[in-house]
Coordinates of C-alpha atoms and ligand atoms in Angstrom, one line a residue:
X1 CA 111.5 74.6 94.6
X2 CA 109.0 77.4 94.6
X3 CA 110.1 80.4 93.4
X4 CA 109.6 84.5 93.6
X5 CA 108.0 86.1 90.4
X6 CA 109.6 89.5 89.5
X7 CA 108.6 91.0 86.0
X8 CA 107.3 88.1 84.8
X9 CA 110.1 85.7 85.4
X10 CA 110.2 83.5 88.2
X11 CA 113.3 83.9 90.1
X12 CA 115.4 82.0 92.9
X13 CA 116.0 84.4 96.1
X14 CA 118.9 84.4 98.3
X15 CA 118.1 81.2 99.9
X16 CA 115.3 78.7 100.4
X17 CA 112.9 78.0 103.3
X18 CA 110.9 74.2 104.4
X19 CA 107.3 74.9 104.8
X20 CA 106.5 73.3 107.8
X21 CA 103.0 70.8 108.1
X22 CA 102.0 72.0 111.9
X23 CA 99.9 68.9 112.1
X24 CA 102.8 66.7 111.5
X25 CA 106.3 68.7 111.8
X26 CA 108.3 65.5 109.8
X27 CA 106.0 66.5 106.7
X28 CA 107.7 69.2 104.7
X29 CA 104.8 70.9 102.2
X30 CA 107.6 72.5 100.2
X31 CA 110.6 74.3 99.3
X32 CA 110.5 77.9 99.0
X33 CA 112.9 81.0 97.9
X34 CA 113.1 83.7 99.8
X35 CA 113.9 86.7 98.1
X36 CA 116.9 89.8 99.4
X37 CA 116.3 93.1 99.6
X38 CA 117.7 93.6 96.1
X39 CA 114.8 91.3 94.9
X40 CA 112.3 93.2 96.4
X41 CA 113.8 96.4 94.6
X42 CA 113.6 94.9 91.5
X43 CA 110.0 93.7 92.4
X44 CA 108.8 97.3 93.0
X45 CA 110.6 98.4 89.8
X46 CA 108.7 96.0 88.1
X47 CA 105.3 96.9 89.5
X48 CA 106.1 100.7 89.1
X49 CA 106.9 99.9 85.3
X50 CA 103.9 97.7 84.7
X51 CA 101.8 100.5 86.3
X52 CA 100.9 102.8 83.5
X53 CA 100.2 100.2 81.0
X54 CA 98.3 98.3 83.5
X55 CA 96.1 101.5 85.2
X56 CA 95.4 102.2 81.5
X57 CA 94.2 98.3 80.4
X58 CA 91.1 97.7 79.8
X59 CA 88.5 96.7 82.2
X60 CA 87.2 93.7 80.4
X61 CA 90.5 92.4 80.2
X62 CA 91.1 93.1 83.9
X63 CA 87.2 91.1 84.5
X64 CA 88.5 88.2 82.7
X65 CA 91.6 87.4 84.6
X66 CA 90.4 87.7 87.9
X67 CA 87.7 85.6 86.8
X68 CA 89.8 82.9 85.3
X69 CA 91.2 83.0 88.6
X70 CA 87.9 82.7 90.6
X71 CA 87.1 79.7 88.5
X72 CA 90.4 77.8 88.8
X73 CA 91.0 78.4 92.3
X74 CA 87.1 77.2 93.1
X75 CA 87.7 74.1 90.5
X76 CA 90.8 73.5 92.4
X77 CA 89.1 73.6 95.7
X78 CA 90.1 70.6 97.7
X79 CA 93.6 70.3 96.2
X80 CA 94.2 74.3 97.3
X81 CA 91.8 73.4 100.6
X82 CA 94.5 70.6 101.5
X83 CA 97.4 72.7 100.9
X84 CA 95.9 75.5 102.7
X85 CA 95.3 72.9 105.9
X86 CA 98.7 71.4 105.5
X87 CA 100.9 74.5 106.1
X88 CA 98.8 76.8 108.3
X89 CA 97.0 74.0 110.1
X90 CA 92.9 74.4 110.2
X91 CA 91.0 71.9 109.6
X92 CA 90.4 70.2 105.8
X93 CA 86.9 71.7 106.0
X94 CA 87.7 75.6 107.4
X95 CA 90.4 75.5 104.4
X96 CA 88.1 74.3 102.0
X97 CA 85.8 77.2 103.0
X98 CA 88.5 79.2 102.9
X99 CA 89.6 78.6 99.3
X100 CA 85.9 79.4 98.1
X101 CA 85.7 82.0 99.6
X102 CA 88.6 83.3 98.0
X103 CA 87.3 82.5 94.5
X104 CA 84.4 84.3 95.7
X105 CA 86.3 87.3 96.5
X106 CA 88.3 87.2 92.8
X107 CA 84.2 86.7 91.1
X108 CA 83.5 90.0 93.1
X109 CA 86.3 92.0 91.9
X110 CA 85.6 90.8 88.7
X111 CA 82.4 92.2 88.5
X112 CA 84.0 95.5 90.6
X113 CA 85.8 96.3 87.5
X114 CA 82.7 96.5 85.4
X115 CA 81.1 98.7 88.1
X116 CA 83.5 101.7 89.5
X117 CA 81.6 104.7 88.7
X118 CA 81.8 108.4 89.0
X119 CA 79.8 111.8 89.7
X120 CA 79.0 114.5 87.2
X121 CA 78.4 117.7 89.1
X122 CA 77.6 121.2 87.8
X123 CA 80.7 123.9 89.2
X124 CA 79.1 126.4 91.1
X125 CA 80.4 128.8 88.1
X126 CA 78.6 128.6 85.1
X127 CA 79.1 126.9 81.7
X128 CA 81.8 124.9 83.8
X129 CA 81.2 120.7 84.7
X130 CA 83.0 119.3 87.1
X131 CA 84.0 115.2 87.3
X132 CA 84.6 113.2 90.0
X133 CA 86.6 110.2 89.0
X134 CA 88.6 107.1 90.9
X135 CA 91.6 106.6 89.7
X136 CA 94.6 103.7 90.6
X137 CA 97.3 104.5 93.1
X138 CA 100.2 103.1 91.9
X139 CA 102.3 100.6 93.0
X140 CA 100.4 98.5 96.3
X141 CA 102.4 96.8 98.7
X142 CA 100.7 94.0 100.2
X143 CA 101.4 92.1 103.7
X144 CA 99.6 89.2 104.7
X145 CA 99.6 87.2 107.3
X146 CA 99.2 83.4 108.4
X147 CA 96.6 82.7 109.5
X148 CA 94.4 83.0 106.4
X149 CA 96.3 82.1 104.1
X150 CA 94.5 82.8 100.5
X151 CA 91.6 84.4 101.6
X152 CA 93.4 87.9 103.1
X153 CA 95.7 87.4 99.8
X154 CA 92.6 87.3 97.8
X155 CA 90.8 90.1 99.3
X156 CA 94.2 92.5 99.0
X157 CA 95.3 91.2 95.8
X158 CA 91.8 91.3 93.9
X159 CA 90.7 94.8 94.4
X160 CA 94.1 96.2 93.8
X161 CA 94.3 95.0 90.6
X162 CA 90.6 95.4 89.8
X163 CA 90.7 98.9 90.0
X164 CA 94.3 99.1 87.8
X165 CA 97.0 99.0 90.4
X166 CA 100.2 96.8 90.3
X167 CA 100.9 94.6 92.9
X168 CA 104.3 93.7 95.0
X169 CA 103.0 90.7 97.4
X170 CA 104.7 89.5 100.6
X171 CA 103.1 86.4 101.8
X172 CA 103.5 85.5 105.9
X173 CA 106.9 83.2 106.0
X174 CA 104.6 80.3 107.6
X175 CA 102.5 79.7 104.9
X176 CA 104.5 80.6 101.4
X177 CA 102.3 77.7 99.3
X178 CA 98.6 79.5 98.7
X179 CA 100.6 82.7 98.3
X180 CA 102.3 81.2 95.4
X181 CA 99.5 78.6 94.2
X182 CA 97.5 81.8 93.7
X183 CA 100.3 83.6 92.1
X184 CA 100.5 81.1 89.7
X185 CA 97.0 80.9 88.7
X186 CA 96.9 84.5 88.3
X187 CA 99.8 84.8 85.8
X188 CA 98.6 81.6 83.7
X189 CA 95.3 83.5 83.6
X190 CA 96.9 86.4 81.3
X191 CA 98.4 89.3 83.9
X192 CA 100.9 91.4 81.9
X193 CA 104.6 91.1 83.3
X194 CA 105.4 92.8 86.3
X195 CA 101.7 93.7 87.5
X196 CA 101.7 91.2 90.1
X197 CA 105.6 90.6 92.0
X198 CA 105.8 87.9 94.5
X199 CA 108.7 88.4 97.5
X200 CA 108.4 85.4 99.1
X201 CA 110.4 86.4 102.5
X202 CA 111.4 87.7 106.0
X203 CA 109.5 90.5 107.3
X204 CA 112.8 92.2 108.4
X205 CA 113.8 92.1 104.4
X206 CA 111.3 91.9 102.2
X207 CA 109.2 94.0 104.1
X208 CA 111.3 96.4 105.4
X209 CA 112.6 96.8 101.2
X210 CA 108.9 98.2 100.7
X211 CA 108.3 100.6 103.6
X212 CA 111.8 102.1 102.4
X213 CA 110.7 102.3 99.0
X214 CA 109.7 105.5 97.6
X215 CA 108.0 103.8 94.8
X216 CA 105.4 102.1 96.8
X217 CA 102.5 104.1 96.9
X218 CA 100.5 102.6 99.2
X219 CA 100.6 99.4 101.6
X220 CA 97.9 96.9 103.2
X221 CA 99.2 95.4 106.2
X222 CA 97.1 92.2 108.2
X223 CA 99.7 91.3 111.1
X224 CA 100.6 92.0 115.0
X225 CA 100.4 95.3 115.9
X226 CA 103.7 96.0 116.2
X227 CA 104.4 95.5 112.9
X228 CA 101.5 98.0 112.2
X229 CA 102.9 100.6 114.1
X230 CA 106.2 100.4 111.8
X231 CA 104.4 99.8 108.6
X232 CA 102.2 103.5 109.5
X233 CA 105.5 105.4 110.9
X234 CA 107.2 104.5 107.7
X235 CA 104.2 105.1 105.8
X236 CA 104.1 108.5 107.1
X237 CA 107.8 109.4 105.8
X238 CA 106.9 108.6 102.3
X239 CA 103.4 110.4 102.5
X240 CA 102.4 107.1 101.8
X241 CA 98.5 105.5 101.6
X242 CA 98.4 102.7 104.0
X243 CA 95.5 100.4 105.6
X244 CA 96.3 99.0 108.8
X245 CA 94.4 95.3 110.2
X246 CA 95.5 94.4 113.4
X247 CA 95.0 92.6 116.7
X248 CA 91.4 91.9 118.4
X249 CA 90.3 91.2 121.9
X250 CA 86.9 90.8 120.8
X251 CA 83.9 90.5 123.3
X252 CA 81.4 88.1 123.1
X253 CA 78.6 89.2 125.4
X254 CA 75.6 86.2 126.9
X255 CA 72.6 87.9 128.4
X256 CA 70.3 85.8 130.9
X257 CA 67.6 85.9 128.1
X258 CA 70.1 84.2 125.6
X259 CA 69.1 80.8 123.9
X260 CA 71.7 78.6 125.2
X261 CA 72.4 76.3 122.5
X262 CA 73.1 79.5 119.9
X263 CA 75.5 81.5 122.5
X264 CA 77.2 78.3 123.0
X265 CA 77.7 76.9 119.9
X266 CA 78.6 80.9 118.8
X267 CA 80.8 81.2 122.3
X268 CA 83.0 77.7 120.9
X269 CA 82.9 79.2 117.3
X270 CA 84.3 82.3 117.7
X271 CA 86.3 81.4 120.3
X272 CA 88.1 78.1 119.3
X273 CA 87.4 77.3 115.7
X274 CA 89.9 77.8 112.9
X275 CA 92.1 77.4 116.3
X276 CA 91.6 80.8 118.0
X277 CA 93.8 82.4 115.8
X278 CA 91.5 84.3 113.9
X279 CA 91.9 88.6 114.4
X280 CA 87.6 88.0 114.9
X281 CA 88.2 85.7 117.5
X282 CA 86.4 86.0 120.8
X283 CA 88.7 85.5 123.3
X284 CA 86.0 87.4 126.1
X285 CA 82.8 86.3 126.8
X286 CA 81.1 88.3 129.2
X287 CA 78.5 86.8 130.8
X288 CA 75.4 88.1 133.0
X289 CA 75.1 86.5 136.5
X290 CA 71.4 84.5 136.0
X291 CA 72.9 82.2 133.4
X292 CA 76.7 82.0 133.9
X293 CA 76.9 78.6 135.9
X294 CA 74.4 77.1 133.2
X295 CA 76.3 78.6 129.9
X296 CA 79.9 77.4 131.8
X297 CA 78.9 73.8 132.1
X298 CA 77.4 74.0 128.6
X299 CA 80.2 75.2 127.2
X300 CA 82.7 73.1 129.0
X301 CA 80.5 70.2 127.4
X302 CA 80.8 70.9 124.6
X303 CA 84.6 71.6 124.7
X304 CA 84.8 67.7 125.8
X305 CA 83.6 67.0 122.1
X306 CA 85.5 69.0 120.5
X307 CA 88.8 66.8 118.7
X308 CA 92.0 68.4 118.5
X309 CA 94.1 66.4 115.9
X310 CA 95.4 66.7 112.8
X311 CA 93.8 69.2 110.1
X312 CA 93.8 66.8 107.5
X313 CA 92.2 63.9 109.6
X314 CA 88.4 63.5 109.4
X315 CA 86.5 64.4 111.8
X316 CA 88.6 67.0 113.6
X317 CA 87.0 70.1 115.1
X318 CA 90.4 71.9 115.7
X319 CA 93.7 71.9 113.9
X320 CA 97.4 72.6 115.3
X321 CA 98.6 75.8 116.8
X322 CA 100.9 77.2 113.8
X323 CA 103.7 76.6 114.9
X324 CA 106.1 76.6 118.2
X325 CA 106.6 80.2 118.2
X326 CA 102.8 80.2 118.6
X327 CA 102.6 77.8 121.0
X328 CA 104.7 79.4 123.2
X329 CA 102.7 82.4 123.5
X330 CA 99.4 80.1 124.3
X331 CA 100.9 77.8 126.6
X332 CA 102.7 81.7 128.3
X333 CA 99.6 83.0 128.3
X334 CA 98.1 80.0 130.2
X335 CA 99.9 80.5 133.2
X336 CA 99.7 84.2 133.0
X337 CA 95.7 83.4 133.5
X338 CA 96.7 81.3 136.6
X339 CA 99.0 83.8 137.7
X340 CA 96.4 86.1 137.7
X341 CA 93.7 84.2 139.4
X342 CA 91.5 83.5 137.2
X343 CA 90.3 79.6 137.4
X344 CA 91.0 77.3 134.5
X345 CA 87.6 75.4 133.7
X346 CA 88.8 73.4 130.8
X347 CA 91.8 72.3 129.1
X348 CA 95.3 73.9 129.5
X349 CA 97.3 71.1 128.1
X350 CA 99.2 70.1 125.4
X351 CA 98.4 66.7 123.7
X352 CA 99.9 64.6 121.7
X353 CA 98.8 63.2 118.5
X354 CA 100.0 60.0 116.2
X355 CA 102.0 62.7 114.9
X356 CA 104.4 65.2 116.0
X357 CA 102.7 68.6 115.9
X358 CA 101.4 71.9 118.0
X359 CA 98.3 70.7 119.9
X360 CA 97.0 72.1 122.6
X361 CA 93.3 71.5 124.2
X362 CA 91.0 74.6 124.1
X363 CA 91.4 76.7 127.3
X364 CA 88.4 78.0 129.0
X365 CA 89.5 80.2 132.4
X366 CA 86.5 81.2 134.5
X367 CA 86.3 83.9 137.5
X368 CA 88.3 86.2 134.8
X369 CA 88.7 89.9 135.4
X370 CA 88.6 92.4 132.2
X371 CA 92.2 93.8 133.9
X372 CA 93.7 90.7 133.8
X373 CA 96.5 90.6 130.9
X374 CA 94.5 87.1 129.1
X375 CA 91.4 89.6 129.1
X376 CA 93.6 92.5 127.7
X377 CA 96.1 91.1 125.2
X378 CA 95.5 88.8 122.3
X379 CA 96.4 85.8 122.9
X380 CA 95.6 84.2 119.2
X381 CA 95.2 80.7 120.3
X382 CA 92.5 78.5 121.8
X383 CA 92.4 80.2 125.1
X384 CA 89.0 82.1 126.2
X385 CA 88.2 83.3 129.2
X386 CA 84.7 83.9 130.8
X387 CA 83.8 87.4 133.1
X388 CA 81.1 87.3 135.3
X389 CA 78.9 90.4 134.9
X390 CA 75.4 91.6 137.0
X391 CA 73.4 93.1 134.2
X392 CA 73.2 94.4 130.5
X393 CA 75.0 97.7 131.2
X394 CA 78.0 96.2 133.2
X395 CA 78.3 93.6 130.2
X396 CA 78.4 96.6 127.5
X397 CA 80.7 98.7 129.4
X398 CA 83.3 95.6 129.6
X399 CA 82.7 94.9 126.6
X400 CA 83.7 98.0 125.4
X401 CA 86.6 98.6 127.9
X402 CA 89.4 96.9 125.5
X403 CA 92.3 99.0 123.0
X404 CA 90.8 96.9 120.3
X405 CA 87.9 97.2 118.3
X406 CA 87.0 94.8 115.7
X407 CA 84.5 92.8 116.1
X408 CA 82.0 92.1 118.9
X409 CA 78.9 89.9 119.6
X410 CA 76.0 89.5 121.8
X411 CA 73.5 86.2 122.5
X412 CA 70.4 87.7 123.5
X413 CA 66.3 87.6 122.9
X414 CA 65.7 90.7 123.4
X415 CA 65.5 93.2 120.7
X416 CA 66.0 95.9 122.8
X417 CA 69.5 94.7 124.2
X418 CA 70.4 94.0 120.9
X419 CA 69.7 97.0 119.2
X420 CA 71.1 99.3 122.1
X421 CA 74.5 96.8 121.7
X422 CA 74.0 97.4 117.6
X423 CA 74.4 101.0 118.2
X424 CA 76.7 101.1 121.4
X425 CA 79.0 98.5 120.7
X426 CA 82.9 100.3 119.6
X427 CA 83.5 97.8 117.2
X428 CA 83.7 97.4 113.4
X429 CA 81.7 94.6 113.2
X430 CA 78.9 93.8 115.2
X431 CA 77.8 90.1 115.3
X432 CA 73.9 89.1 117.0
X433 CA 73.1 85.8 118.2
X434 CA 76.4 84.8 115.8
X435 CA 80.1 84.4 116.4
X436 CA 82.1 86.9 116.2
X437 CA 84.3 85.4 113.3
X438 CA 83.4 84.2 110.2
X439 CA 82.5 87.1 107.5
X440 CA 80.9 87.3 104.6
X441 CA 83.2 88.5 101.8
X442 CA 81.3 91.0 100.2
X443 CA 80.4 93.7 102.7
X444 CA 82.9 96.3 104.2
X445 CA 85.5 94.1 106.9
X446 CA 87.6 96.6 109.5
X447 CA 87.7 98.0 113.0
X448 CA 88.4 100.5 114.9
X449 CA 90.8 101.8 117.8
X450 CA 93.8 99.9 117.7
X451 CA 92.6 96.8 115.6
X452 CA 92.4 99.5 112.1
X453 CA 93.6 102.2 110.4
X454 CA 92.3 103.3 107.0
X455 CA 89.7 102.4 104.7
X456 CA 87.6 99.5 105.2
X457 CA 88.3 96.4 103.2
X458 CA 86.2 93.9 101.0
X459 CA 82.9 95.0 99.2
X460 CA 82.6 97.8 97.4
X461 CA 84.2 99.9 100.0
X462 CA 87.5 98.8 99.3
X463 CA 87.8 101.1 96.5
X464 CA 88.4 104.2 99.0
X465 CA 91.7 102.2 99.8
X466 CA 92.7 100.8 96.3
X467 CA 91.7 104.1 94.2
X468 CA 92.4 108.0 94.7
X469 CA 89.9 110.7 93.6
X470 CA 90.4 113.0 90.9
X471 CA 88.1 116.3 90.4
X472 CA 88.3 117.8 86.7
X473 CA 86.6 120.8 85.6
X474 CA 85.9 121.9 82.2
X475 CA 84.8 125.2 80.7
X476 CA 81.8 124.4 78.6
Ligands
UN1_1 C1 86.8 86.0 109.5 O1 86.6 86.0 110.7 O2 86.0 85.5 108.7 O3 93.2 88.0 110.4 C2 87.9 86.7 108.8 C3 92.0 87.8 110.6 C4 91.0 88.6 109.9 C5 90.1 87.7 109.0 C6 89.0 87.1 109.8 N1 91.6 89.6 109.1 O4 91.7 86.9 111.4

């Protein structure tokens, strides 16, 4: 049994939950506890404890452990890669990639620690300097989700305790084994008791525990955006820092002067890999009359060699659909597109497997409208749907006409069309002739409208989240 850590001991919750294989539903990964509300108490009284000695350690000492971690999590890489694949369900490769990147993200913040600087200004009074200086926040909540399971960990964990905060860490309820492997790792390589506090738990517990709490001084929330909403209400109440990721309806944009091959291969990227449920996804591509037959019957080719199977079995392109819960909401959404009219190109089904698990085929829905609900709300599986636009301008202002704003992509040639789409697109992230998914870990991640709130994550930028400014003046 796996259990919670709460100052430094590991602890046994109220009960225990099976982590579920979505490949292969008879393979249970593990046993985990699930902590009460009076766990998570003790958790934040831990981290709020642990704070000042903590904010006040060294920051070679900080370097070193989330180095030791980079280096143990990337020397554990396939073992962690097949966990990661066995309880969220993308493919052996995609976790392995996964689990590097995460070292990668620990070897940043590493470094991160060495490097958080300052200003020196002169006042405008004389014989008085003023100092600009980041300081830690306190004790940071974080809230992951599923669907990547040690990589958002990593890149809310790492910086937070980089830059001297202490930690209280809810993993998603799905996917309880990276949270904890990389738990593990981080208290064998030398945090001090109570910096980092695992709640292993429900949402409606755990979570709700540390949006009540006083003590938490600010929270990092990857989810639905429901769950947003109430993590920024309570947020509010308690005068609270908080950093909001949340849903994406991301467009995917093919002009007529687009190489095929790349918009294809970055249309079936972005839109199916890692199983559509990535927040990057591109659940939209909008596509200019003069090659939307030709990119269609590409695409749709290219969907016939894609293999749905098992995430652990060689050779498959797409993993399981999390879980039922999930599946549901695909297989809804589905004939919500039919409902709608729009004409379903590709896939649709479920299939089944040599074992019992979530697959469904990717979904490609032609003759789609940008008011349809499949073009509106996100869907997070592999179901894409293709809007037939006349020209450049049409295909912006679609792309554009969404609540979300994450990330957004284009497939063109021209430079023109891609530089006007650089600087017009109302997205976060802007992606050209590249899927929409599928960052790099060490440059600023977030979006805009309703897919963020706060600071920008990863890279250096993440210290406006994980550190508050402090301006000192002294009399000379
Ligand atoms: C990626 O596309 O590389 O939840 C990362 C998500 C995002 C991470 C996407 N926060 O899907």
């Amino acid at each position: 049994m796996h259990r919670n850590l709460i100052a430094g001991e590991w602890t046994a919750g109220e009960d225990t939950i099976e982590n579920i294989n979505p490949s292969n539903t008879n393979d249970v990964v593990g046993e985990y506890a699930r902590a009460s509300a009076d766990d998570a108490k003790a958790a934040i009284a831990a981290a709020k404890a642990a704070f000042p000695g903590w904010s006040r350690s060294g920051i070679l000492e900080r370097h070193a452990i989330l180095k030791k971690t980079a280096d143990e999590i990337l020397a554990r890489k396939d073992e962690l890669g097949t966990l990661l694949a066995r309880e969220e369900g993308k493919t052996l490769p995609e976790a392995i990639g996964e689990t590097i990147r995460a070292a990668q993200i620990f070897e940043f913040f590493a470094g991160e620690t060495l490097r958080l600087a300052g200003e020196v200004i002169p006042s405008v009074r004389p014989n008085i300097g003023v100092e600009i200086t980041r300081e830690a926040v306190g004790v940071v909540g974080i809230i992951t989700p599923w669907n990547f399971p040690i990589a958002i960990p990593a890149w809310k964990i790492a910086p937070a305790l980089a830059y001297g905060n202490t930690v209280v860490f809810k993993p998603a309820e799905l996917v309880p084994g990276c949270a904890w492997a990389i738990v593990d790792i981080l208290v064998r390589a030398g945090l001090p008791k109570g910096v980092l506090n695992l709640v292993m738990g429900k949402g409606s517990v755990v979570g709700q525990a540390m949006l009540e709490s006083p003590d938490v001084a600010a929270i990092t929330f990857t989810g639905s955006t429901g769950t947003g909403k109430r993590v920024a209400a309570a947020s509010i109440e308690h005068n609270r820092k908080f950093q909001l990721e949340m849903g994406g309806k991301n467009p995917f944009v093919v002009l007529d002067d687009a190489d095929l091959t790349v918009a294809v291969e970055a249309a079936a990227n972005s839109g199916f890999f890692s199983t559509g449920q990535r927040c990057t996804a591109s659940s939209r591509l909008i596509v200019t009359e003069g090659i939307h037959d030709r990119f269609v019957a590409a695409l749709t080719e290219k969907l016939k060699t894609l293999v749905v199977d098992d995430a652990l079995k060689a050779g498959t392109h797409i993993g399981p659909v999390v879980d039922a819960g999930q599946l549901k909401q695909d297989t809804d959404y589905i004939e919500i597109g039919k409902g709608e009219g729009a004409k379903l190109a590709f896939g649709g089904d479920l299939v089944k497997r040599d074992n019992p698990g979530f697959y469904l085929q990717p979904t490609l829905f032609t003759e789609a409208t940008n008011a349809m609900r499949i073009s509106r709300e996100e869907i997070f599986g592999p179901v894409v749907s293709v809007i037939r636009v006349k020209d450049y301008d049409e295909a912006l202002a679609i792309a554009n006409d969404t609540p979300f704003g994450l990330s957004s992509g284009i497939a063109t040639t021209s430079l023109k069309h891609a530089t006007h789409f650089k600087r017009n697109a109302e997205a976060g992230m802007v992606m050209v002739n590249l899927p929409t998914a599928g960052v790099d870990f060490h440059v600023p991640f977030g979006g805009r409208k309703g897919s963020s709130y706060g600071p920008r994550e990863q890279g250096k930028y993440a210290n406006e989240f994980y550190t508050t400014v402090k301006t000192a003046y002294t009399l000379a």
